[in-house]
CSV table of C-alpha atoms and ligand atoms in Angstrom, one decimal:
chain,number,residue,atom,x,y,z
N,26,UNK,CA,17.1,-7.7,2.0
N,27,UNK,CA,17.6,-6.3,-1.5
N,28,UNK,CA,20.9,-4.0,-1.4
N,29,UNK,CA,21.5,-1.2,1.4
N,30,UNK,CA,18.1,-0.2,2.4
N,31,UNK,CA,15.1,-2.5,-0.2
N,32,UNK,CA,13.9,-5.7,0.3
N,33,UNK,CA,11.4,-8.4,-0.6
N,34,UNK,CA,8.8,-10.1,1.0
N,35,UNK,CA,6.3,-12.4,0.4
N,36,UNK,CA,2.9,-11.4,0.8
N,37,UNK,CA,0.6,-13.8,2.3
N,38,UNK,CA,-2.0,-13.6,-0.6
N,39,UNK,CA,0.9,-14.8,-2.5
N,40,UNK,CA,1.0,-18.1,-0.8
N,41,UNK,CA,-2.5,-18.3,-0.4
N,42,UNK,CA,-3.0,-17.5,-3.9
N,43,UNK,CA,-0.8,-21.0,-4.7
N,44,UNK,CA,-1.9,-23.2,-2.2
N,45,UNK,CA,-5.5,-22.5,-1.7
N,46,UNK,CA,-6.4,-20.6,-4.8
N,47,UNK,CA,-7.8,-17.6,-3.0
N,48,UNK,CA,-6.0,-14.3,-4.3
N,49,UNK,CA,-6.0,-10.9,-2.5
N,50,UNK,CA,-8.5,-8.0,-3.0
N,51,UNK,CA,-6.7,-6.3,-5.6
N,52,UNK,CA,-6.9,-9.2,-7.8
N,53,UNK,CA,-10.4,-9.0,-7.5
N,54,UNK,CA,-10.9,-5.4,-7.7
N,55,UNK,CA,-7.8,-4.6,-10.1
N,56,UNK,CA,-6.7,-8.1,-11.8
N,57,UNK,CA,-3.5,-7.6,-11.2
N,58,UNK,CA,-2.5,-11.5,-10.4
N,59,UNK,CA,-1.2,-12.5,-6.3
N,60,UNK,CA,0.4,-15.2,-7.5
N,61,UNK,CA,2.2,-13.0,-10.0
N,62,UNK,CA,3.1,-10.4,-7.8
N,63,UNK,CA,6.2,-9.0,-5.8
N,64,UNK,CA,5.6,-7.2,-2.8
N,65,UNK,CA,8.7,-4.7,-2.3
N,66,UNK,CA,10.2,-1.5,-0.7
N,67,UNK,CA,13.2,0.9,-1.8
N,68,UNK,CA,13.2,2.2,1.6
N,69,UNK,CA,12.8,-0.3,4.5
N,70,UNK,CA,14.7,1.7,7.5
N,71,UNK,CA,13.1,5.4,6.4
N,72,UNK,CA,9.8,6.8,6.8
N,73,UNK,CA,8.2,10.5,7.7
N,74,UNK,CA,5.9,9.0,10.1
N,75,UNK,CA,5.4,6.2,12.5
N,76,UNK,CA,1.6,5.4,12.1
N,77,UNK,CA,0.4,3.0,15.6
N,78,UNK,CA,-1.0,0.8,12.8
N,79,UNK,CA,2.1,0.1,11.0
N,80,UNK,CA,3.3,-3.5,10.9
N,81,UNK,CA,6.7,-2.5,10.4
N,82,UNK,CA,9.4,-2.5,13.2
N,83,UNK,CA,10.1,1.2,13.9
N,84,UNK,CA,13.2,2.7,15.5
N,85,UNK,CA,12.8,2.0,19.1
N,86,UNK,CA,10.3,-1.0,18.8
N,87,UNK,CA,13.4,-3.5,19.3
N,88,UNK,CA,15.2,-1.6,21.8
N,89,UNK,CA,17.7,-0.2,18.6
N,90,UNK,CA,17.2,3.1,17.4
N,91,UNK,CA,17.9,5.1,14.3
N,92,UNK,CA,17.0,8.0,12.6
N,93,UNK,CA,14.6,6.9,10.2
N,94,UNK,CA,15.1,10.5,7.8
N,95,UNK,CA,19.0,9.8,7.8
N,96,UNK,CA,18.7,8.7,4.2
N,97,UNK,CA,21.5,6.7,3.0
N,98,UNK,CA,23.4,6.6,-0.1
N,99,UNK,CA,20.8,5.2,-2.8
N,100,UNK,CA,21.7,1.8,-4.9
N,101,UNK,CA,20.5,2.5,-8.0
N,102,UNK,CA,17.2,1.4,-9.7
N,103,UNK,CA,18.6,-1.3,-11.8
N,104,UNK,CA,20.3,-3.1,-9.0
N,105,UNK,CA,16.9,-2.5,-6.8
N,106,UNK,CA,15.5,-4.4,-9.6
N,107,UNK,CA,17.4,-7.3,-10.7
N,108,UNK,CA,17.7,-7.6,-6.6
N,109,UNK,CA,14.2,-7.7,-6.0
N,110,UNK,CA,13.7,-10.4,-9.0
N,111,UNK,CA,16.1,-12.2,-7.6
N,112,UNK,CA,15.0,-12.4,-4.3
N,113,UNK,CA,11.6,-13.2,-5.6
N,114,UNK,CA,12.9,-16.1,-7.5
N,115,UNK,CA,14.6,-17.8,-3.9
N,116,UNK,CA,10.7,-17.1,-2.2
N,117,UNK,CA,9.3,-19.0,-4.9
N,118,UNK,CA,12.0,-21.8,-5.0
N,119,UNK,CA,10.6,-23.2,-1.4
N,120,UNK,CA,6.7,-23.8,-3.1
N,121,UNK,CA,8.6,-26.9,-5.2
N,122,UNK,CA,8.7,-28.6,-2.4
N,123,UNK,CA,4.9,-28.0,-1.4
N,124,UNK,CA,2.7,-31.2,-2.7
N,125,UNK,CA,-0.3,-28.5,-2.6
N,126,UNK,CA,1.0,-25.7,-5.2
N,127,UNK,CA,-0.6,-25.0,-7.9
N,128,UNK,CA,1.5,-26.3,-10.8
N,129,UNK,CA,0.1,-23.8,-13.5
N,130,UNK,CA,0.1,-21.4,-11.6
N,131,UNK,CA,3.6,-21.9,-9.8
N,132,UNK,CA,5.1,-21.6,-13.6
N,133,UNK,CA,3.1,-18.2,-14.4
N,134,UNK,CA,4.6,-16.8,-10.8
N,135,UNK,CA,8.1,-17.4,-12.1
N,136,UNK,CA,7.7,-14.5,-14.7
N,137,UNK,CA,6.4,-11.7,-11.9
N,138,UNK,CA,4.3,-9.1,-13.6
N,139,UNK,CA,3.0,-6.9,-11.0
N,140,UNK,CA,4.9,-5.2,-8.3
N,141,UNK,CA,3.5,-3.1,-5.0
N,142,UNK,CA,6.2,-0.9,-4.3
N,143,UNK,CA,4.6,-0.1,-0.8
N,144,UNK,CA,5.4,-3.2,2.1
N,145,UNK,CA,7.2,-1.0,5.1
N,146,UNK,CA,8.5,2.7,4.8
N,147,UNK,CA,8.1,5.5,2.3
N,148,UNK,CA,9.0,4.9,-0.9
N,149,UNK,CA,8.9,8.3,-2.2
N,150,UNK,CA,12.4,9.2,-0.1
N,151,UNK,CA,13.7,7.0,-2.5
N,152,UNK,CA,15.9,9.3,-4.1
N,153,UNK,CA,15.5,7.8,-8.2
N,154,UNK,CA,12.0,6.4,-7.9
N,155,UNK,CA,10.9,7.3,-11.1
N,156,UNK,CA,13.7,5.3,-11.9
N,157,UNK,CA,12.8,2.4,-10.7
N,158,UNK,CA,9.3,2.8,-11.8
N,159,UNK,CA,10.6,2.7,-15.2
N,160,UNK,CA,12.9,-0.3,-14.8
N,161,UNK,CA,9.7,-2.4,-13.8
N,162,UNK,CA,7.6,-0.9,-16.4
N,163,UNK,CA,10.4,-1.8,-19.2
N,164,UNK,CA,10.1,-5.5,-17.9
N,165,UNK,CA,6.8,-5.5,-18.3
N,166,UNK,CA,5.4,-4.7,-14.7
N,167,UNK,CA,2.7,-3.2,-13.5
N,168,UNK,CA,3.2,-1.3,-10.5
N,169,UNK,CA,1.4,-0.2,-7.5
N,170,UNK,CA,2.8,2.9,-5.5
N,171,UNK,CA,2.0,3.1,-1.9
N,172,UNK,CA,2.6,6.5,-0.5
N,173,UNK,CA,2.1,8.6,2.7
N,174,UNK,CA,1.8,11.9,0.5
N,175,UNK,CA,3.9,13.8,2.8
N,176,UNK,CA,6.8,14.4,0.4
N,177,UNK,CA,4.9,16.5,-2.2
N,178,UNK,CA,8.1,17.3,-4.1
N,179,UNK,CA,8.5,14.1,-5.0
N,180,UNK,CA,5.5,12.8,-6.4
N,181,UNK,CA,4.8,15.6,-8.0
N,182,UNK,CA,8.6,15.7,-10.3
N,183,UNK,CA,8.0,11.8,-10.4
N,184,UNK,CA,10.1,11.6,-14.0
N,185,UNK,CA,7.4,8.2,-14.7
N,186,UNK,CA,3.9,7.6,-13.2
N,187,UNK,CA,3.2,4.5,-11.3
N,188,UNK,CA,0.5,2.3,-13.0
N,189,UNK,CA,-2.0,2.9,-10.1
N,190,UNK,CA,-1.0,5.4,-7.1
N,191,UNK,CA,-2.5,5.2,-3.7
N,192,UNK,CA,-2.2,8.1,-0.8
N,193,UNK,CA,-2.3,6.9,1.9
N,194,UNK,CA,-5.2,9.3,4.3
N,195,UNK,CA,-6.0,8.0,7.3
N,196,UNK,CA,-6.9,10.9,9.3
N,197,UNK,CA,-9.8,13.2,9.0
N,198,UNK,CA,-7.9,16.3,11.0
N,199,UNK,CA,-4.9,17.6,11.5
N,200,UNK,CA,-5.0,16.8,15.4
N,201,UNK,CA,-6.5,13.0,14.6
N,202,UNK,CA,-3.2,13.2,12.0
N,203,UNK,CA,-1.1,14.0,15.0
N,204,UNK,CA,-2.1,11.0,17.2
N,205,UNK,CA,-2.6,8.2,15.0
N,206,UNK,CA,-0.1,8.7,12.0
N,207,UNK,CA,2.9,10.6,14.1
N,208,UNK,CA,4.5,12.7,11.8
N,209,UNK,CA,8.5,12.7,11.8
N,210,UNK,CA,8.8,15.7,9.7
N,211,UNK,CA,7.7,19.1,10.3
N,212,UNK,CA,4.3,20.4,8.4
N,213,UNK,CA,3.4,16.9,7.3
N,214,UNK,CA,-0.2,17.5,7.1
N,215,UNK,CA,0.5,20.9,5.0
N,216,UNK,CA,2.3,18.2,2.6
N,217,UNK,CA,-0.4,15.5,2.6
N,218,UNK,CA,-2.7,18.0,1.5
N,219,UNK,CA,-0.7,19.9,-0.9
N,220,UNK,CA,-0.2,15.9,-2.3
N,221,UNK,CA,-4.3,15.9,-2.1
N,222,UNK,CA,-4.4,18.8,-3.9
N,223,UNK,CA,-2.4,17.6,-7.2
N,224,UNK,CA,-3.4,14.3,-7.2
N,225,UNK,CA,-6.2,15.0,-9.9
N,226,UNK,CA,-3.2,16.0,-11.9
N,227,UNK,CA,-2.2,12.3,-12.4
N,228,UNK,CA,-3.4,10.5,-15.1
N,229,UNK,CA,-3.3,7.3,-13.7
N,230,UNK,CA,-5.8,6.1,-11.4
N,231,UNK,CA,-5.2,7.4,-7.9
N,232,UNK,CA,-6.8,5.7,-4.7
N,233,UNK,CA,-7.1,7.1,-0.9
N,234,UNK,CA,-7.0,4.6,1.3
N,235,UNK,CA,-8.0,5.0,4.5
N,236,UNK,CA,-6.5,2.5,7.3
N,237,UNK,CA,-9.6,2.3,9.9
N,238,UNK,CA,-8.6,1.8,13.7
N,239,UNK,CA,-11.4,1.4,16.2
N,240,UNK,CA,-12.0,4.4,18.1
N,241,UNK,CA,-8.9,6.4,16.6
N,242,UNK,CA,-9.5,7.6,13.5
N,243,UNK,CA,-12.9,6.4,12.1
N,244,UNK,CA,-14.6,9.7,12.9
N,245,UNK,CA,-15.2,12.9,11.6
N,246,UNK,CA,-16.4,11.1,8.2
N,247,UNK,CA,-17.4,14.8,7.2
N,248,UNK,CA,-13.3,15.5,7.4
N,249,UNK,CA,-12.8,12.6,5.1
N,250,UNK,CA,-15.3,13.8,2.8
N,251,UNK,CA,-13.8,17.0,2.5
N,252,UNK,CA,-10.2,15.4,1.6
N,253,UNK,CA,-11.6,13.3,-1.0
N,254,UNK,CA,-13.6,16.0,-2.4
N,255,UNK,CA,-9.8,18.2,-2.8
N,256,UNK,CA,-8.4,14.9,-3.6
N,257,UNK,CA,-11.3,13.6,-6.0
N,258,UNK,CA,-9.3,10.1,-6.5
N,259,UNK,CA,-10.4,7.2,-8.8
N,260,UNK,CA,-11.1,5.1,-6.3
N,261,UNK,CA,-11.6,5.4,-2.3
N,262,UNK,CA,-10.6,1.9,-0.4
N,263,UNK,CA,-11.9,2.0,3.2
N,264,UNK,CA,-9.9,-1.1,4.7
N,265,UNK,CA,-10.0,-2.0,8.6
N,266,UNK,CA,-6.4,-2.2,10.8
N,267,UNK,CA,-4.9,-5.5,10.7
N,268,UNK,CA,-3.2,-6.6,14.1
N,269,UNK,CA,-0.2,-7.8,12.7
N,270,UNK,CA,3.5,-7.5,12.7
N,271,UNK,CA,4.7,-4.4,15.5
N,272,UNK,CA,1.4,-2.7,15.6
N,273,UNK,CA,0.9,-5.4,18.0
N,274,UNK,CA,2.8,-3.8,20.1
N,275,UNK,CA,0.7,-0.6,19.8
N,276,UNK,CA,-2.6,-1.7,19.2
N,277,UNK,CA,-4.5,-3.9,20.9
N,278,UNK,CA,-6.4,-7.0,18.8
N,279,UNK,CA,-9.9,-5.2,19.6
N,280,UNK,CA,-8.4,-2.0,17.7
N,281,UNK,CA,-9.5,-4.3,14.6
N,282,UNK,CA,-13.2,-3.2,12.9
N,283,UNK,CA,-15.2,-5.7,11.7
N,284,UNK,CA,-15.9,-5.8,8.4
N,285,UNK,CA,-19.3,-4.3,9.0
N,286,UNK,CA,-18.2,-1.1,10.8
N,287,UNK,CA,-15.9,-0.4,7.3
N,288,UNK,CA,-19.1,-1.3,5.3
N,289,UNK,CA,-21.3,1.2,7.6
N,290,UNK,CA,-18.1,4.0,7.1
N,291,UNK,CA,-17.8,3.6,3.3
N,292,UNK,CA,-21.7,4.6,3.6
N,293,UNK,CA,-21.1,7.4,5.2
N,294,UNK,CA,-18.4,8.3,2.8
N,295,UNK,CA,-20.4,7.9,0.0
N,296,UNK,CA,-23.3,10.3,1.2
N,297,UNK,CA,-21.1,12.9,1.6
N,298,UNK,CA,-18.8,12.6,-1.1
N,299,UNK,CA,-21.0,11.0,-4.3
N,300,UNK,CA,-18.7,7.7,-4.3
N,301,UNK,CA,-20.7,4.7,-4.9
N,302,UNK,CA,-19.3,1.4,-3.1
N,303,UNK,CA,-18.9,-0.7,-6.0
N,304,UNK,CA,-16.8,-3.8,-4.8
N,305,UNK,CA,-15.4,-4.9,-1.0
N,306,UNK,CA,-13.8,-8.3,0.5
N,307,UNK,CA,-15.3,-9.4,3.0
N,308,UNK,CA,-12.2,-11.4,4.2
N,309,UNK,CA,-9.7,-8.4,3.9
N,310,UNK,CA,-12.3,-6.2,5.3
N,311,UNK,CA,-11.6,-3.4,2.6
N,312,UNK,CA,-14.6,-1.7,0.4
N,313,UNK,CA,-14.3,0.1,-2.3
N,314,UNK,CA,-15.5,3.2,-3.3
N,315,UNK,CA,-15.9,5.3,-6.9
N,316,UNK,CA,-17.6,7.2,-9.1
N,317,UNK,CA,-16.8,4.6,-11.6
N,318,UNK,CA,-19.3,1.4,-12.3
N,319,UNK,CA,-16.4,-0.6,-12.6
N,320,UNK,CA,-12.9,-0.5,-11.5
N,321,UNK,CA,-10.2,-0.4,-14.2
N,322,UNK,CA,-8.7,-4.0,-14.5
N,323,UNK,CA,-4.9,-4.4,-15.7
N,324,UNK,CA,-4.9,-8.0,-16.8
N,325,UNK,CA,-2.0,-10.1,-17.5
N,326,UNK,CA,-0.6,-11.8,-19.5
B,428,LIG,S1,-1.1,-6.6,-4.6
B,428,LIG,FE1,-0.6,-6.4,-2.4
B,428,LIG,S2,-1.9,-7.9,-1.3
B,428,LIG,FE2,-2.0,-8.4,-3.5
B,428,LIG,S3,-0.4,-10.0,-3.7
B,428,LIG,FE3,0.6,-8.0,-4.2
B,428,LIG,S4,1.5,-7.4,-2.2
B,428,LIG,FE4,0.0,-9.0,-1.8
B,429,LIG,S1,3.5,5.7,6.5
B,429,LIG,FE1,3.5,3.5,6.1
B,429,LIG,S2,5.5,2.7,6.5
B,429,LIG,FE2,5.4,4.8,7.4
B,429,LIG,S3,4.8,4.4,9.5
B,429,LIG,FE3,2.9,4.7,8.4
B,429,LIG,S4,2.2,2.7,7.7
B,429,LIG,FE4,4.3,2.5,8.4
C-alpha cells in the first residue's frame, strides 16, 4: 500500500526479468525495460466496472463490501510518487538475497524508469492524474496508462499525456459489454465510445486492448472492427484471459484461449480493419496489431 487508496506491486516479469532473464511482452514490443519498471495504481479500492476477468479482489469477493465509486479524499501526486518509489525500493531489497539475480541488472532496476499506472482499478478516478503523470515524467519515467475509457471527462482534460495510453475494449456490443465487463456506472458504454471517439486526438500512441475470454467475448470480430475503425489506435493488442488472482473465482481455468485462438482472432481483426499483426508472445499470449511496420520503442537509458 502506497497512502490511502495506491499501491505497488511487483509484476512477475519483473522477477522473471532478474532471475531468468526473460522480460515481458512490452519490453519486446515497446523497450520499455521489466526489470526497470514499477507496476502501480492511484486507485486500488475504485473502479466503474467489475470485468469477470479481473484479477483484482472486488467488493463482495472476500465477504467485505464497499462502494467501489465512493472516492476518497485524494493524497496528492507527489506523495503517490515518492510512495510508490519507495515501496519499489523495499520489493527490490529481498532480490539481494537471491544467489540467481542478475547483478547488472539488479543495479539498473534500482533507478526505475518506466511505470504502468494500470495493476487493479481505474486510474482515471484519480482525481490529479495528470498530476501524477507529470511527477513521473519530471523523474524521468515513462509511463503507461491503463484505462477502462468509461470516464471520458477525464482523459479528455488530462492536464499531461501519458507516454503510451491503452483503452481498455473488451467487448464488441453493448449487451456482450453488459455481461463480461459489468458496468458500475450508468451509460458506461456511451462513455467508452465517446473515449473511442477522441482517442485519435492524442498524440501519443494509443492501444485497444482487448482481454479475450473463451466463449464470452471473442465474437462479433465485425463489432471490434468497427470500434477500432472510430477508435483508429496505434496499435491493437489482442491478449488472451489469464486465470489468475480473483477471476478465479469467476472464471473457470478453461476460460483461458490458447495462444492460437488470439492469433486466429487478430486475423480476423486485421481483415476487417487494415491492421497488420506485426509482433505477438507466444508465452503471454498477446499479438499485436498496427498499421505501423514497427512499433515505436522508448529505450532507456
Ligand atoms: S510493463 Fe507491465 S508486464 Fe511489463 S514489467 Fe511493467 S507491469 Fe510488468
Ligand atoms: S476495468 Fe480493470 S480494474 Fe476495473 S474491473 Fe475491469 S479489469 Fe478490473
Amino acid at each position: 500500500m502506497v497512502g490511502k487508496h495506491s499501491a505497488v506491486k511487483r509484476c512477475k516479469w519483473l522477477y522473471e526479468s532478474l532471475i531468468h532473464d526473460r522480460p515481458c511482452y512490452k519490453q519486446k514490443f515497446y523497450g520499455i525495460k521489466s526489470h526497470q519498471c514499477i507496476q502501480m495504481t492511484p486507485s486500488l479500492f475504485y473502479c466503474t466496472q467489475q470485468c469477470l476477468f479481473c484479477w483484482r479482489a472486488q467488493s463482495g469477493d472476500l465477504q467485505i463490501k464497499w462502494d467501489e465509486m465512493k472516492l476518497p479524499s485524494w493524497d496528492s501526486a507527489e506523495e503517490i510518487l515518492q510512495g510508490s518509489l519507495k515501496a519499489q525500493d523495499a520489493i527490490l531489497s529481498g532480490y539481494k538475497g537471491n544467489p540467481k539475480t542478475n547483478w547488472r541488472k539488479f543495479s539498473e532496476a534500482l533507478t526505475p524508469r518506466h511505470v504502468a499506472i494500470s495493476l487493479t482499478g481505474e486510474p482515471t478516478l484519480y482525481e490529479p492524474l495528470g498530476e501524477l503523470i507529470h511527477a513521473f515524467h519530471n523523474k524521468g519515467f515513462t509511463t503507461f496508462l491503463v484505462s477502462n475509457g468509461t470516464v471520458p471527462s477525464k482523459l479528455a482534460e488530462l492536464s499531461e499525456e501519458p507516454t503510451q495510453l491503452y483503452i481498455s475494449v473488451c467487448a464488441p456490443n453493448e449487451e456482450v459489454f453488459r455481461r463480461v465487463c459489468r458496468p458500475q456506472v450508468p451509460n458506461a458504454w456511451a462513455k467508452l465510445n465517446e473515449t473511442l471517439s477522441f482517442l485519435p486526438s492524442f498524440r501519443c500512441p494509443t492501444v485497444t486492448r482487448m482481454t479475450l475470454v473463451k466463449g464470452r467475448n471473442t465474437s462479433f470480430v465485425d463489432g471490434y472492427a468497427e470500434l477500432v475503425e472510430r477508435a483508429n489506435p496505434t496499435y491493437i493488442e489482442a491478449k488472451a484471459y489469464m486465470h489468475i488472482g480473483f477471476s478465479g473465482l469467476r472464471l473457470d481455468y478453461d476460460s483461458m484461449l490458447e495462444h492460437g485462438e488470439v492469433y486466429d482472432f487478430a486475423v480476423q481483426l486485421a481483415e476487417r480493419t487494415g491492421y497488420a499483426i506485426i509482433d505477438e508472445s507466444v508465452e503471454s499470449r498477446v499479438v499485436l496489431l498496427s498499421k505501423r511496420e514497427k512499433p515505436i520503442r522508448f529505450e532507456h537509458r
